[in-house]
Amino acid sequence: MSTEQKEKAVIDLALHKRKRVCDLTKDDFLSSKLAHEVLKKTGIKRVSDLCKEVEQNLLNKINKGSNALTNTRFLHTEPHHDDLMLGYLPFIVRHTRDPQNYHHFVCLTSGFTAVTNKFMREKLGWLSSYINTPEFEALNEQDYFLPENLNGRDRDVWQYLDGVAANSASMKHNGIARRLLRDLIVVFDERNFQNLKDRIIELDSYFEKQYPGKKDLEYIQRLKGMSREYEAECLWGYFGFTCESVQHLRLGFYKGDIFTEDPTLDRDVRPVLDLLKEVKPDIVSVALDPEASGPDTHYKVLQSITEALKLYEKESGRSDIKVWGYRNVWFRFHPSEVDIAIPVSLNMFSIMESSFINGFVSQKDASFPSYEHDGPFSELAQKIQVEQFQQLKTLLGREWFYEHQSPLIHATRGFVYLKEMNLQEFYKLSRELKQAAENR
Amino acid sequence: MPKSKSQIINPTPLLSNVEETALQASEFDVLYPPKEKIKTIVVDNCPALGKLAAFRFLEWVQQNPEGIISLPTGKTPEHFIKWVMYLMGSWHDKSLHAAMEEFGLDPAVKPDMSGLHFVQIDEFYPINPQQSNSFLQYINNFYIKGFGLNSKKAQLIDCSTIGLRKHETLESIWSDGEVDLSLRYRPGRTGKERRQKTLIEAIDQWCVEYEMKIRSLGGIGFFLGGIGPDGHIGFNVQGSDHYSTTRLSPTNYETQAAAASDLGGIEIARKRLVITIGLGTIVYNPQCTAIIIAAGEAKAKIVADAVRKDKNIHYPATALQDLPQARFYITKGAAKLLPERQLSCLNKPLN
């Protein structure tokens, strides 16, 4: 019997009885077949000894989640552009406060399927109103919109964030329009403003005429994906990162077909391997969805990262890399499955909501919501984190939180869970690419 | 004492060869009575789930070459479809025969799909069947063409032909895509509403005839479906009557959210109704092999309810309990909230 099985049985019993772990009695264990069997199997004579062990494990998890690492290089990976922030934003933010840490954020797919035609038309409308202004003409003369102008990319983000700060819709729309224009220049390989204005009309007509849900043409997919990429840059811009720290891999298996292709070594694994070589991370985070509970993109991204890490470990000799598995709105960890429990305060909930609503403009209407919650994903993520806090409050008792000496624990109203693994543990948990195909 | 009739009928019919083989490879039994009420086979992962469903389907077709089948749409059956196509395409490849035998399938008899009758489970309404996100398109692509089914023996739901007059289109009647079902019970106030009302009546009549056709064939012999976030089977959402038949029906939020990505957003999904066969349609044939497939931990709660609860309208899949050949094929993650199975895990050695 594993520690996880033991913990799970005790935790479930305590939650079922609505008791603190330390208050469980022998009668409680006798009332549950599973818990009783676990008690027998552990060979532990006294119930209180088993409960103390489980309680201590829970405290260790919280302790680990209350501290931050230093001098650490993080590669934060996500299948879609909002997975990281919905997964473990509070822990990311805590680690960004230490300047000795290095952070690199990477989204592995283009994410275009989550951008509606209606939203694209709205953006084109904003661009139409700005493209004729002296401001945009002046920017154009300064080569601001050229793809190679990296400072211009950052300024698109800053312009938008200035608008967030000033609570000014026009400033925000200005930033969005700048980036959309830059994207059109790249997608159409066209720098002439007049021709680009024609493209805007053409695109508006396209988005108006397509029925919702239709698979888009490849260049439209690219354009929609770029919308999400800009939003991710705005999100991490919120926390002071420039576009250089935010990378978009656009793995090739993600094509918008009903059945996505399996990842391949050259097309999907190689870009991740190159990134690992560039970032040289100490910690790699992954959306941990080994059975494809949520979107199967999560599962395929996990496969790509697993293969890349195996190759990287072999090439670099770095076997000390830790993997942080996170989950967000699609399904949850049981407290027994995780190693790190991160306290989340009301303050952090505000940051999450504000950065989600302001950063992910394409998602604020929640056109593709979870079946669990009719609203933006940030609201659901908060709901889950609050539920996780309520679980731990039951397991440890409210006094533990409210009488704790640490203001961090005092202020806790939510919890984020992470599973920490060494590489071998991660490989075991994940599944290999060939196995996924089952010898087909 | 002589056995009563109910005692004489074998209450636990044998598993098929394919199922027996899958069960041997599984760490669990097929049923943990009395808590579990539907036989359940657990496999390791999503591709393995598709493989099991495909082998069982082909085994059934070998035995019922003129049977009536209903197969699912959406992402869930991806591996099922790929496995069926692969096996059918390589049936005479002798290198595969050992694998087929190992999995309980007889390689000597290539399943003949041409004699099968196909019954479409459900469809959004209104939806243009030419759209790539209509279920009809999916069925035409993957099952009629992909599996080589006989289109003349396919009973399909084509929204563009149900109740419409010449020169009418779905768009001309439902210009905003919204169907007001209150017209069933009130008079139309405008000319447009009066036409909409007669069309709804025509659809309702069409649904009755659709149901009659299924029943006149003896009912569905092989049903394969997924299970929705609210437990829906077909589009029989939570609360559906266990004796329900084919009908035009609204859906609930959970179903709309799950359909949002197919339809291009929840805004569209909220407006759509569905035409679905009923739970009563599925269980009409008591010999129906009804298999529900579910993968991943996110489905664990809904699977546990479906397998363990008494028959109740809150859990549509519990309607299948009367079918001796009802099965759940699920992954390990989806089995996580089946306590009897978790208990049995405690007695297994750690890997």
Tab-separated table of C-alpha atoms in Angstrom, chain B residues 211 215 236 240-247 277-282:
chain	number	residue	atom	x	y	z
B	211	GLU	CA	-39.007	5.848	-33.023
B	215	ARG	CA	-38.899	-0.433	-32.867
B	236	ASN	CA	-30.893	12.476	-22.617
B	240	SER	CA	-34.802	12.585	-18.616
B	241	ASP	CA	-37.602	10.037	-18.352
B	242	HIS	CA	-36.206	6.514	-18.432
B	243	TYR	CA	-39.050	5.592	-20.780
B	244	SER	CA	-38.387	8.531	-23.096
B	245	THR	CA	-38.544	8.132	-26.872
B	246	THR	CA	-37.139	10.104	-29.801
B	247	ARG	CA	-37.969	13.774	-29.385
B	277	ILE	CA	-33.397	9.057	-29.274
B	278	GLY	CA	-34.708	8.389	-25.766
B	279	LEU	CA	-33.500	6.227	-22.930
B	280	GLY	CA	-36.558	4.091	-23.621
B	281	THR	CA	-35.384	3.747	-27.216
B	282	ILE	CA	-32.033	2.346	-26.087
